PDB file of C-alpha atoms in Angstrom:
ATOM      1  CA  MET A   1     158.144 233.890 -25.494  1.00 46.00           C
ATOM      2  CA  ASP A   2     161.370 234.369 -23.568  1.00 47.00           C
ATOM      3  CA  GLY A   3     164.130 231.823 -23.061  1.00 47.00           C
ATOM      4  CA  THR A   4     162.948 230.909 -19.567  1.00 42.00           C
ATOM      5  CA  SER A   5     159.456 230.040 -20.822  1.00 42.00           C
ATOM      6  CA  THR A   6     160.882 227.976 -23.665  1.00 40.00           C
ATOM      7  CA  LYS A   7     163.088 226.006 -21.254  1.00 39.00           C
ATOM      8  CA  PHE A   8     160.105 225.414 -18.961  1.00 35.00           C
ATOM      9  CA  GLU A   9     158.017 224.049 -21.839  1.00 41.00           C
ATOM     10  CA  LEU A  10     160.856 221.766 -22.955  1.00 39.00           C
ATOM     11  CA  ASP A  11     161.386 220.459 -19.412  1.00 43.00           C
ATOM     12  CA  ARG A  12     157.656 219.887 -18.998  1.00 40.00           C
ATOM     13  CA  SER A  13     157.479 218.040 -22.322  1.00 43.00           C
ATOM     14  CA  ALA A  14     160.426 215.845 -21.354  1.00 42.00           C
ATOM     15  CA  SER A  15     158.803 215.052 -18.007  1.00 41.00           C
ATOM     16  CA  LEU A  16     155.531 214.078 -19.672  1.00 38.00           C
ATOM     17  CA  ASN A  17     157.338 211.853 -22.149  1.00 42.00           C
ATOM     18  CA  MET A  18     159.237 210.164 -19.312  1.00 39.00           C
ATOM     19  CA  ALA A  19     156.015 209.594 -17.367  1.00 38.00           C
ATOM     20  CA  ASN A  20     154.378 208.125 -20.454  1.00 38.00           C
ATOM     21  CA  ASP A  21     157.315 205.764 -20.962  1.00 38.00           C
ATOM     22  CA  GLN A  22     157.035 204.608 -17.352  1.00 47.00           C
ATOM     23  CA  LEU A  23     153.354 203.840 -17.832  1.00 45.00           C
ATOM     24  CA  THR A  24     153.671 201.991 -21.129  1.00 51.00           C
ATOM     25  CA  ASP A  25     157.031 200.206 -20.888  1.00 65.00           C
ATOM     26  CA  LEU A  26     157.006 196.925 -18.988  1.00 71.00           C
ATOM     27  CA  PRO A  27     159.734 196.139 -16.466  1.00 82.00           C
ATOM     28  CA  SER A  28     162.151 193.463 -17.620  1.00 88.00           C
ATOM     29  CA  TYR A  29     160.611 190.893 -15.273  1.00 90.00           C
ATOM     30  CA  ILE A  30     157.134 191.111 -16.876  1.00 92.00           C
ATOM     31  CA  GLU A  31     156.363 189.150 -20.027  1.00 90.00           C
ATOM     32  CA  PRO A  32     153.282 189.382 -22.272  1.00 88.00           C
ATOM     33  CA  LEU A  33     151.362 186.165 -22.877  1.00 84.00           C
ATOM     34  CA  ASP A  34     150.520 184.901 -26.330  1.00 80.00           C
ATOM     35  CA  PRO A  35     146.685 184.747 -26.566  1.00 75.00           C
ATOM     36  CA  SER A  36     146.998 181.345 -28.233  1.00 75.00           C
ATOM     37  CA  MET A  37     148.261 179.934 -24.912  1.00 74.00           C
ATOM     38  CA  TYR A  38     144.852 180.062 -23.292  1.00 71.00           C
ATOM     39  CA  SER A  39     141.122 180.142 -24.001  1.00 70.00           C
ATOM     40  CA  ILE A  40     139.071 182.852 -22.297  1.00 72.00           C
ATOM     41  CA  ASP A  41     135.628 181.701 -23.504  1.00 76.00           C
ATOM     42  CA  GLY A  42     134.539 185.228 -24.298  1.00 73.00           C
ATOM     43  CA  PHE A  43     135.694 186.773 -21.002  1.00 75.00           C
ATOM     44  CA  CYS A  44     137.780 189.955 -21.067  1.00 70.00           C
ATOM     45  CA  ASP A  45     138.107 190.160 -24.844  1.00 70.00           C
ATOM     46  CA  GLY A  46     140.952 192.437 -25.831  1.00 72.00           C
ATOM     47  CA  TYR A  47     142.758 192.135 -22.508  1.00 74.00           C
ATOM     48  CA  ALA A  48     146.503 191.748 -22.984  1.00 78.00           C
ATOM     49  CA  ALA A  49     147.519 189.219 -20.338  1.00 83.00           C
ATOM     50  CA  ARG A  50     150.924 189.545 -18.700  1.00 88.00           C
ATOM     51  CA  ARG A  51     152.914 187.379 -16.334  1.00 91.00           C
ATOM     52  CA  HIS A  52     155.841 187.784 -13.968  1.00 93.00           C
ATOM     53  CA  ALA A  53     158.779 186.086 -15.637  1.00 92.00           C
ATOM     54  CA  ARG A  54     160.267 184.554 -12.484  1.00 93.00           C
ATOM     55  CA  GLN A  55     158.095 181.454 -12.394  1.00 90.00           C
ATOM     56  CA  GLY A  56     160.741 179.364 -10.688  1.00 91.00           C
ATOM     57  CA  VAL A  57     160.821 181.638  -7.646  1.00 94.00           C
ATOM     58  CA  ALA A  58     157.035 181.584  -7.236  1.00 93.00           C
ATOM     59  CA  THR A  59     156.746 177.830  -7.734  1.00 91.00           C
ATOM     60  CA  ALA A  60     159.563 176.993  -5.327  1.00 92.00           C
ATOM     61  CA  ALA A  61     158.081 179.197  -2.598  1.00 93.00           C
ATOM     62  CA  SER A  62     154.617 177.680  -2.961  1.00 89.00           C
ATOM     63  CA  LEU A  63     155.835 174.102  -2.985  1.00 88.00           C
ATOM     64  CA  ALA A  64     158.098 174.721   0.007  1.00 90.00           C
ATOM     65  CA  PHE A  65     155.155 176.068   2.014  1.00 88.00           C
ATOM     66  CA  ARG A  66     152.926 173.126   1.092  1.00 85.00           C
ATOM     67  CA  THR A  67     155.686 170.660   1.905  1.00 85.00           C
ATOM     68  CA  ARG A  68     156.130 172.137   5.378  1.00 85.00           C
ATOM     69  CA  PHE A  69     152.398 172.028   6.004  1.00 81.00           C
ATOM     70  CA  PHE A  70     151.790 168.478   4.819  1.00 81.00           C
ATOM     71  CA  ASP A  71     154.947 167.146   6.434  1.00 81.00           C
ATOM     72  CA  ALA A  72     153.544 168.379   9.732  1.00 78.00           C
ATOM     73  CA  VAL A  73     149.884 167.403   9.442  1.00 72.00           C
ATOM     74  CA  GLY A  74     148.957 165.527   6.294  1.00 64.00           C
ATOM     75  CA  ASP A  75     149.385 162.618   3.973  1.00 58.00           C
ATOM     76  CA  PRO A  76     151.767 163.255   1.029  1.00 53.00           C
ATOM     77  CA  SER A  77     148.990 162.223  -1.368  1.00 53.00           C
ATOM     78  CA  GLU A  78     147.119 165.414  -0.459  1.00 53.00           C
ATOM     79  CA  ARG A  79     149.768 167.657  -1.977  1.00 51.00           C
ATOM     80  CA  SER A  80     148.224 167.632  -5.446  1.00 49.00           C
ATOM     81  CA  THR A  81     145.038 169.385  -4.283  1.00 55.00           C
ATOM     82  CA  PHE A  82     144.133 173.076  -4.593  1.00 57.00           C
ATOM     83  CA  THR A  83     147.196 175.238  -5.107  1.00 68.00           C
ATOM     84  CA  PHE A  84     148.200 178.536  -6.689  1.00 69.00           C
ATOM     85  CA  GLU A  85     150.980 176.802  -8.623  1.00 68.00           C
ATOM     86  CA  ASN A  86     149.923 176.223 -12.243  1.00 70.00           C
ATOM     87  CA  PRO A  87     152.452 174.573 -14.573  1.00 64.00           C
ATOM     88  CA  THR A  88     150.307 175.234 -17.660  1.00 70.00           C
ATOM     89  CA  HIS A  89     149.847 179.000 -17.577  1.00 75.00           C
ATOM     90  CA  GLY A  90     152.027 180.064 -14.676  1.00 82.00           C
ATOM     91  CA  HIS A  91     151.763 180.598 -10.950  1.00 88.00           C
ATOM     92  CA  VAL A  92     148.574 182.470 -10.034  1.00 88.00           C
ATOM     93  CA  VAL A  93     150.512 185.215  -8.234  1.00 92.00           C
ATOM     94  CA  THR A  94     152.612 185.835 -11.343  1.00 92.00           C
ATOM     95  CA  LEU A  95     149.413 186.166 -13.387  1.00 89.00           C
ATOM     96  CA  LEU A  96     147.354 188.270 -10.980  1.00 89.00           C
ATOM     97  CA  MET A  97     150.232 190.420  -9.753  1.00 93.00           C
ATOM     98  CA  PRO A  98     152.786 190.597 -12.580  1.00 93.00           C
ATOM     99  CA  HIS A  99     154.146 193.934 -11.334  1.00 94.00           C
ATOM    100  CA  THR A 100     155.264 192.441  -8.010  1.00 96.00           C
ATOM    101  CA  ARG A 101     158.760 193.538  -7.082  1.00 95.00           C
ATOM    102  CA  PRO A 102     161.025 190.518  -7.674  1.00 95.00           C
ATOM    103  CA  GLU A 103     162.413 190.509  -4.137  1.00 96.00           C
ATOM    104  CA  ARG A 104     158.859 190.169  -2.747  1.00 96.00           C
ATOM    105  CA  LEU A 105     157.609 187.446  -5.083  1.00 96.00           C
ATOM    106  CA  ALA A 106     158.628 184.475  -2.917  1.00 96.00           C
ATOM    107  CA  LEU A 107     156.848 185.836   0.165  1.00 95.00           C
ATOM    108  CA  LEU A 108     153.642 186.482  -1.768  1.00 94.00           C
ATOM    109  CA  SER A 109     153.767 183.041  -3.376  1.00 93.00           C
ATOM    110  CA  ALA A 110     154.142 181.316  -0.017  1.00 93.00           C
ATOM    111  CA  LEU A 111     151.335 183.447   1.390  1.00 92.00           C
ATOM    112  CA  SER A 112     149.107 182.428  -1.517  1.00 88.00           C
ATOM    113  CA  GLU A 113     149.451 178.792  -0.485  1.00 85.00           C
ATOM    114  CA  TYR A 114     148.377 179.687   3.028  1.00 83.00           C
ATOM    115  CA  PHE A 115     145.318 181.330   1.484  1.00 80.00           C
ATOM    116  CA  CYS A 116     144.455 178.058  -0.277  1.00 77.00           C
ATOM    117  CA  LEU A 117     144.403 176.381   3.134  1.00 70.00           C
ATOM    118  CA  HIS A 118     142.660 179.238   4.949  1.00 58.00           C
ATOM    119  CA  ASP A 119     139.195 178.030   5.869  1.00 49.00           C
ATOM    120  CA  ASP A 120     138.081 177.177   9.391  1.00 39.00           C
ATOM    121  CA  GLY A 121     135.775 174.394   8.190  1.00 44.00           C
ATOM    122  CA  GLU A 122     138.102 172.704   5.733  1.00 47.00           C
ATOM    123  CA  ASP A 123     141.635 173.572   4.737  1.00 45.00           C
ATOM    124  CA  GLY A 124     141.424 173.256   0.968  1.00 46.00           C
ATOM    125  CA  THR A 125     142.388 169.584   0.997  1.00 47.00           C
ATOM    126  CA  GLY A 126     138.868 168.280   1.543  1.00 47.00           C
ATOM    127  CA  LEU A 127     139.768 166.965   5.009  1.00 49.00           C
ATOM    128  CA  GLU A 128     138.147 168.121   8.228  1.00 53.00           C
ATOM    129  CA  MET A 129     140.283 170.460  10.277  1.00 57.00           C
ATOM    130  CA  THR A 130     141.818 169.275  13.539  1.00 70.00           C
ATOM    131  CA  VAL A 131     143.360 171.244  16.370  1.00 74.00           C
ATOM    132  CA  VAL A 132     146.824 170.222  15.193  1.00 74.00           C
ATOM    133  CA  ARG A 133     146.174 171.310  11.611  1.00 75.00           C
ATOM    134  CA  LYS A 134     144.863 174.691  12.753  1.00 76.00           C
ATOM    135  CA  LEU A 135     147.840 175.201  15.030  1.00 82.00           C
ATOM    136  CA  VAL A 136     150.394 174.366  12.332  1.00 82.00           C
ATOM    137  CA  ARG A 137     148.645 176.586   9.827  1.00 80.00           C
ATOM    138  CA  ARG A 138     148.599 179.522  12.228  1.00 84.00           C
ATOM    139  CA  GLU A 139     152.248 179.019  13.107  1.00 89.00           C
ATOM    140  CA  LEU A 140     153.169 179.108   9.427  1.00 88.00           C
ATOM    141  CA  LEU A 141     151.089 182.256   8.936  1.00 88.00           C
ATOM    142  CA  SER A 142     152.802 183.896  11.905  1.00 92.00           C
ATOM    143  CA  GLU A 143     156.177 183.145  10.365  1.00 93.00           C
ATOM    144  CA  LEU A 144     155.116 184.602   7.024  1.00 92.00           C
ATOM    145  CA  LEU A 145     153.659 187.758   8.560  1.00 94.00           C
ATOM    146  CA  HIS A 146     156.800 188.190  10.638  1.00 95.00           C
ATOM    147  CA  GLN A 147     158.898 188.055   7.479  1.00 95.00           C
ATOM    148  CA  ILE A 148     156.551 190.469   5.692  1.00 96.00           C
ATOM    149  CA  SER A 149     156.540 192.857   8.665  1.00 96.00           C
ATOM    150  CA  ARG A 150     160.338 192.957   8.536  1.00 96.00           C
ATOM    151  CA  VAL A 151     159.894 194.351   5.029  1.00 96.00           C
ATOM    152  CA  ASN A 152     157.015 196.708   5.910  1.00 96.00           C
ATOM    153  CA  VAL A 153     154.935 196.638   9.106  1.00 96.00           C
ATOM    154  CA  LEU A 154     151.982 198.621   7.746  1.00 96.00           C
ATOM    155  CA  GLN A 155     151.662 196.393   4.709  1.00 95.00           C
ATOM    156  CA  ALA A 156     151.811 193.269   6.892  1.00 95.00           C
ATOM    157  CA  GLN A 157     149.012 194.640   9.085  1.00 95.00           C
ATOM    158  CA  ASN A 158     146.969 195.360   5.971  1.00 94.00           C
ATOM    159  CA  ILE A 159     147.307 191.732   4.860  1.00 94.00           C
ATOM    160  CA  LEU A 160     146.351 190.416   8.304  1.00 92.00           C
ATOM    161  CA  GLN A 161     143.226 192.588   8.420  1.00 90.00           C
ATOM    162  CA  SER A 162     142.182 191.386   4.971  1.00 89.00           C
ATOM    163  CA  LEU A 163     142.526 187.754   6.068  1.00 86.00           C
ATOM    164  CA  ALA A 164     140.281 188.435   9.052  1.00 84.00           C
ATOM    165  CA  SER A 165     137.470 189.721   6.806  1.00 78.00           C
ATOM    166  CA  TYR A 166     137.877 186.708   4.534  1.00 77.00           C
ATOM    167  CA  ALA A 167     137.712 184.270   7.464  1.00 74.00           C
ATOM    168  CA  GLU A 168     134.465 185.848   8.649  1.00 72.00           C
ATOM    169  CA  ALA A 169     132.882 185.355   5.225  1.00 66.00           C
ATOM    170  CA  ALA A 170     134.178 181.778   4.968  1.00 64.00           C
ATOM    171  CA  GLN A 171     132.499 180.852   8.254  1.00 65.00           C
ATOM    172  CA  MET A 172     129.146 182.030   6.870  1.00 62.00           C
ATOM    173  CA  GLN A 173     129.208 179.862   3.748  1.00 58.00           C
ATOM    174  CA  GLY A 174     127.124 176.976   5.025  1.00 56.00           C
ATOM    175  CA  THR A 175     124.350 179.182   6.428  1.00 60.00           C
ATOM    176  CA  LEU A 176     123.711 181.521   3.519  1.00 69.00           C
ATOM    177  CA  HIS A 177     120.756 181.622   1.158  1.00 78.00           C
ATOM    178  CA  PHE A 178     120.585 184.127  -1.680  1.00 85.00           C
ATOM    179  CA  ASP A 179     117.315 185.560  -2.967  1.00 87.00           C
ATOM    180  CA  ASN A 180     118.976 187.114  -5.995  1.00 87.00           C
ATOM    181  CA  VAL A 181     122.250 187.160  -7.877  1.00 86.00           C
ATOM    182  CA  GLU A 182     123.119 190.670  -6.700  1.00 85.00           C
ATOM    183  CA  GLY A 183     123.140 189.515  -3.075  1.00 87.00           C
ATOM    184  CA  TYR A 184     125.437 186.658  -3.982  1.00 87.00           C
ATOM    185  CA  ILE A 185     127.840 188.968  -5.824  1.00 85.00           C
ATOM    186  CA  ASP A 186     128.080 191.279  -2.815  1.00 83.00           C
ATOM    187  CA  PHE A 187     128.939 188.295  -0.616  1.00 84.00           C
ATOM    188  CA  ARG A 188     131.321 186.804  -3.168  1.00 83.00           C
ATOM    189  CA  PHE A 189     133.361 189.992  -3.292  1.00 80.00           C
ATOM    190  CA  VAL A 190     134.413 189.295   0.302  1.00 80.00           C
ATOM    191  CA  ASP A 191     134.369 185.501   0.100  1.00 78.00           C
ATOM    192  CA  PHE A 192     136.562 185.564  -3.004  1.00 79.00           C
ATOM    193  CA  GLY A 193     139.273 187.241  -0.958  1.00 82.00           C
ATOM    194  CA  ALA A 194     139.214 190.518  -2.863  1.00 86.00           C
ATOM    195  CA  GLU A 195     140.619 192.531   0.035  1.00 89.00           C
ATOM    196  CA  PHE A 196     143.352 189.950   0.588  1.00 90.00           C
ATOM    197  CA  LEU A 197     144.349 190.036  -3.074  1.00 91.00           C
ATOM    198  CA  LEU A 198     144.345 193.829  -3.005  1.00 93.00           C
ATOM    199  CA  ALA A 199     146.516 193.875   0.132  1.00 94.00           C
ATOM    200  CA  CYS A 200     148.933 191.416  -1.494  1.00 95.00           C
ATOM    201  CA  THR A 201     149.038 193.463  -4.686  1.00 94.00           C
ATOM    202  CA  MET A 202     149.863 196.567  -2.664  1.00 95.00           C
ATOM    203  CA  PHE A 203     152.628 194.726  -0.811  1.00 96.00           C
ATOM    204  CA  GLY A 204     154.038 193.533  -4.124  1.00 96.00           C
ATOM    205  CA  LEU A 205     154.069 197.132  -5.358  1.00 95.00           C
ATOM    206  CA  ASP A 206     155.421 198.479  -2.038  1.00 96.00           C
ATOM    207  CA  MET A 207     152.276 200.531  -1.379  1.00 95.00           C
ATOM    208  CA  ASN A 208     151.152 201.383   2.148  1.00 95.00           C
ATOM    209  CA  PRO A 209     147.444 201.102   3.114  1.00 93.00           C
ATOM    210  CA  LEU A 210     145.264 203.737   1.488  1.00 92.00           C
ATOM    211  CA  SER A 211     143.590 206.522   3.417  1.00 93.00           C
ATOM    212  CA  GLY A 212     139.801 206.722   3.381  1.00 92.00           C
ATOM    213  CA  ALA A 213     139.875 209.431   0.721  1.00 95.00           C
ATOM    214  CA  GLU A 214     142.327 207.468  -1.436  1.00 94.00           C
ATOM    215  CA  ARG A 215     140.286 204.281  -1.150  1.00 92.00           C
ATOM    216  CA  ALA A 216     137.135 206.147  -2.182  1.00 94.00           C
ATOM    217  CA  ILE A 217     138.879 207.131  -5.417  1.00 94.00           C
ATOM    218  CA  VAL A 218     140.075 203.652  -6.360  1.00 91.00           C
ATOM    219  CA  ASP A 219     137.181 201.626  -4.939  1.00 91.00           C
ATOM    220  CA  PRO A 220     135.044 201.712  -8.121  1.00 88.00           C
ATOM    221  CA  PHE A 221     137.940 200.139 -10.014  1.00 86.00           C
ATOM    222  CA  VAL A 222     138.537 197.594  -7.249  1.00 88.00           C
ATOM    223  CA  GLN A 223     134.869 196.597  -7.279  1.00 85.00           C
ATOM    224  CA  VAL A 224     134.889 196.093 -11.046  1.00 83.00           C
ATOM    225  CA  ALA A 225     138.138 194.128 -11.110  1.00 83.00           C
ATOM    226  CA  TYR A 226     137.350 191.704  -8.313  1.00 83.00           C
ATOM    227  CA  ARG A 227     133.703 191.172  -9.232  1.00 82.00           C
ATOM    228  CA  ALA A 228     134.938 190.159 -12.670  1.00 82.00           C
ATOM    229  CA  MET A 229     137.563 187.844 -11.207  1.00 83.00           C
ATOM    230  CA  ALA A 230     135.087 186.238  -8.792  1.00 85.00           C
ATOM    231  CA  LEU A 231     132.539 185.483 -11.504  1.00 87.00           C
ATOM    232  CA  ILE A 232     135.138 184.123 -13.901  1.00 86.00           C
ATOM    233  CA  ASN A 233     136.616 182.013 -11.106  1.00 85.00           C
ATOM    234  CA  ASP A 234     133.145 180.604 -10.384  1.00 89.00           C
ATOM    235  CA  TYR A 235     132.692 179.705 -14.041  1.00 89.00           C
ATOM    236  CA  TYR A 236     135.878 177.658 -14.230  1.00 86.00           C
ATOM    237  CA  SER A 237     136.000 176.232 -10.703  1.00 84.00           C
ATOM    238  CA  PHE A 238     132.431 174.997 -10.240  1.00 87.00           C
ATOM    239  CA  ASP A 239     133.002 171.417 -11.401  1.00 84.00           C
ATOM    240  CA  VAL A 240     136.038 170.857  -9.179  1.00 78.00           C
ATOM    241  CA  GLU A 241     134.492 172.551  -6.146  1.00 76.00           C
ATOM    242  CA  ASN A 242     131.184 170.755  -6.545  1.00 75.00           C
ATOM    243  CA  ALA A 243     132.866 167.358  -6.851  1.00 73.00           C
ATOM    244  CA  SER A 244     134.638 167.941  -3.536  1.00 64.00           C
ATOM    245  CA  MET A 245     131.405 168.600  -1.621  1.00 59.00           C
ATOM    246  CA  LYS A 246     130.461 165.881   0.869  1.00 51.00           C
ATOM    247  CA  THR A 247     126.714 166.538   0.595  1.00 49.00           C
ATOM    248  CA  SER A 248     124.216 166.931  -2.222  1.00 46.00           C
ATOM    249  CA  ALA A 249     124.329 170.706  -1.768  1.00 51.00           C
ATOM    250  CA  HIS A 250     126.184 172.786  -4.323  1.00 51.00           C
ATOM    251  CA  SER A 251     129.250 174.779  -3.373  1.00 59.00           C
ATOM    252  CA  VAL A 252     128.893 178.516  -2.754  1.00 74.00           C
ATOM    253  CA  ASN A 253     129.444 179.389  -6.383  1.00 86.00           C
ATOM    254  CA  GLY A 254     127.663 181.606  -8.892  1.00 89.00           C
ATOM    255  CA  VAL A 255     126.857 178.621 -11.087  1.00 91.00           C
ATOM    256  CA  GLY A 256     125.165 176.824  -8.196  1.00 88.00           C
ATOM    257  CA  VAL A 257     123.286 179.975  -7.175  1.00 90.00           C
ATOM    258  CA  LEU A 258     121.906 180.403 -10.699  1.00 91.00           C
ATOM    259  CA  MET A 259     120.952 176.721 -10.810  1.00 91.00           C
ATOM    260  CA  GLU A 260     118.887 177.091  -7.649  1.00 89.00           C
ATOM    261  CA  LEU A 261     117.367 180.499  -8.398  1.00 90.00           C
ATOM    262  CA  ASN A 262     116.335 179.697 -11.967  1.00 90.00           C
ATOM    263  CA  VAL A 263     116.124 175.869 -11.890  1.00 91.00           C
ATOM    264  CA  LEU A 264     118.848 175.462 -14.495  1.00 92.00           C
ATOM    265  CA  SER A 265     121.155 172.643 -15.499  1.00 92.00           C
ATOM    266  CA  VAL A 266     124.883 173.041 -14.927  1.00 91.00           C
ATOM    267  CA  LYS A 267     125.443 173.789 -18.613  1.00 92.00           C
ATOM    268  CA  SER A 268     122.679 176.406 -18.754  1.00 94.00           C
ATOM    269  CA  ALA A 269     123.787 178.015 -15.485  1.00 92.00           C
ATOM    270  CA  LYS A 270     127.370 178.310 -16.733  1.00 91.00           C
ATOM    271  CA  GLU A 271     126.192 179.985 -19.906  1.00 90.00           C
ATOM    272  CA  ALA A 272     123.962 182.334 -17.895  1.00 89.00           C
ATOM    273  CA  LEU A 273     126.920 183.251 -15.687  1.00 88.00           C
ATOM    274  CA  ARG A 274     129.135 183.842 -18.710  1.00 84.00           C
ATOM    275  CA  LEU A 275     126.542 186.229 -20.144  1.00 81.00           C
ATOM    276  CA  LEU A 276     125.844 187.813 -16.762  1.00 76.00           C
ATOM    277  CA  ALA A 277     129.438 188.730 -15.958  1.00 70.00           C
ATOM    278  CA  PRO A 278     129.716 191.746 -18.308  1.00 64.00           C
ATOM    279  CA  ASP A 279     126.372 193.122 -17.048  1.00 58.00           C
ATOM    280  CA  MET A 280     127.353 192.808 -13.384  1.00 52.00           C
ATOM    281  CA  ILE A 281     130.685 194.478 -14.072  1.00 51.00           C
ATOM    282  CA  ALA A 282     129.037 197.314 -16.000  1.00 47.00           C
ATOM    283  CA  CYS A 283     126.641 197.957 -13.103  1.00 44.00           C
ATOM    284  CA  SER A 284     129.444 198.217 -10.552  1.00 43.00           C
TER     285      SER A 284
END
């Protein structure tokens, strides 16, 4: 082996080591979570949870957005309802998207609060929408998208398109009947806001929209990740969502679907969903 070949092998080895370091070392703004901080009830065993360390930025942005919204259209007592801000385990954006670039965290956190209010039937507060509420909400979204587009136009368009698909699914909620769990899971993938969360994740990572060929490569992983998240969300959110319903009907939730399909109690349906989640993910 000549000197040139030896140098090439050394350079290649150094490059591989550097790439490996970049994959395994966490940026300074990401912190691992102690498993003792939370109970996962058998979901995602072995998963090492991480969180964006800048909780204050995320919380301030979310609360500022909610304050603007409720100052314009609502009663201050409503401000404690559904939100992405979680003082116990951390802001949802910091948990779902811990790799978000720090300078983009505030925008994503504010946008997450819009998502909590994004439903043409109700706005997440349990109150019927009015023309004024819709107008204020859309004005706030326009402001957010304008700010995001100043950072990256393509990524802002990607987020807007994902919100459109979510809105379409949300409008269908009251008219849907599921003959099987698989049909519900297919619907829930959209209704859960999977495409919106993916678009936000990509913005946080400074990634432009994927081409068709690129999306085909990553889609199996996307399907697995967001099916898992949707089912786990259903498991933990059923009681709160069901209590907020104004009729005797159950919310569009996997627990409620299993109750109706198999004539189960809430407790039995939750256990069935907990056992079903790994199977649904494995079949994706």
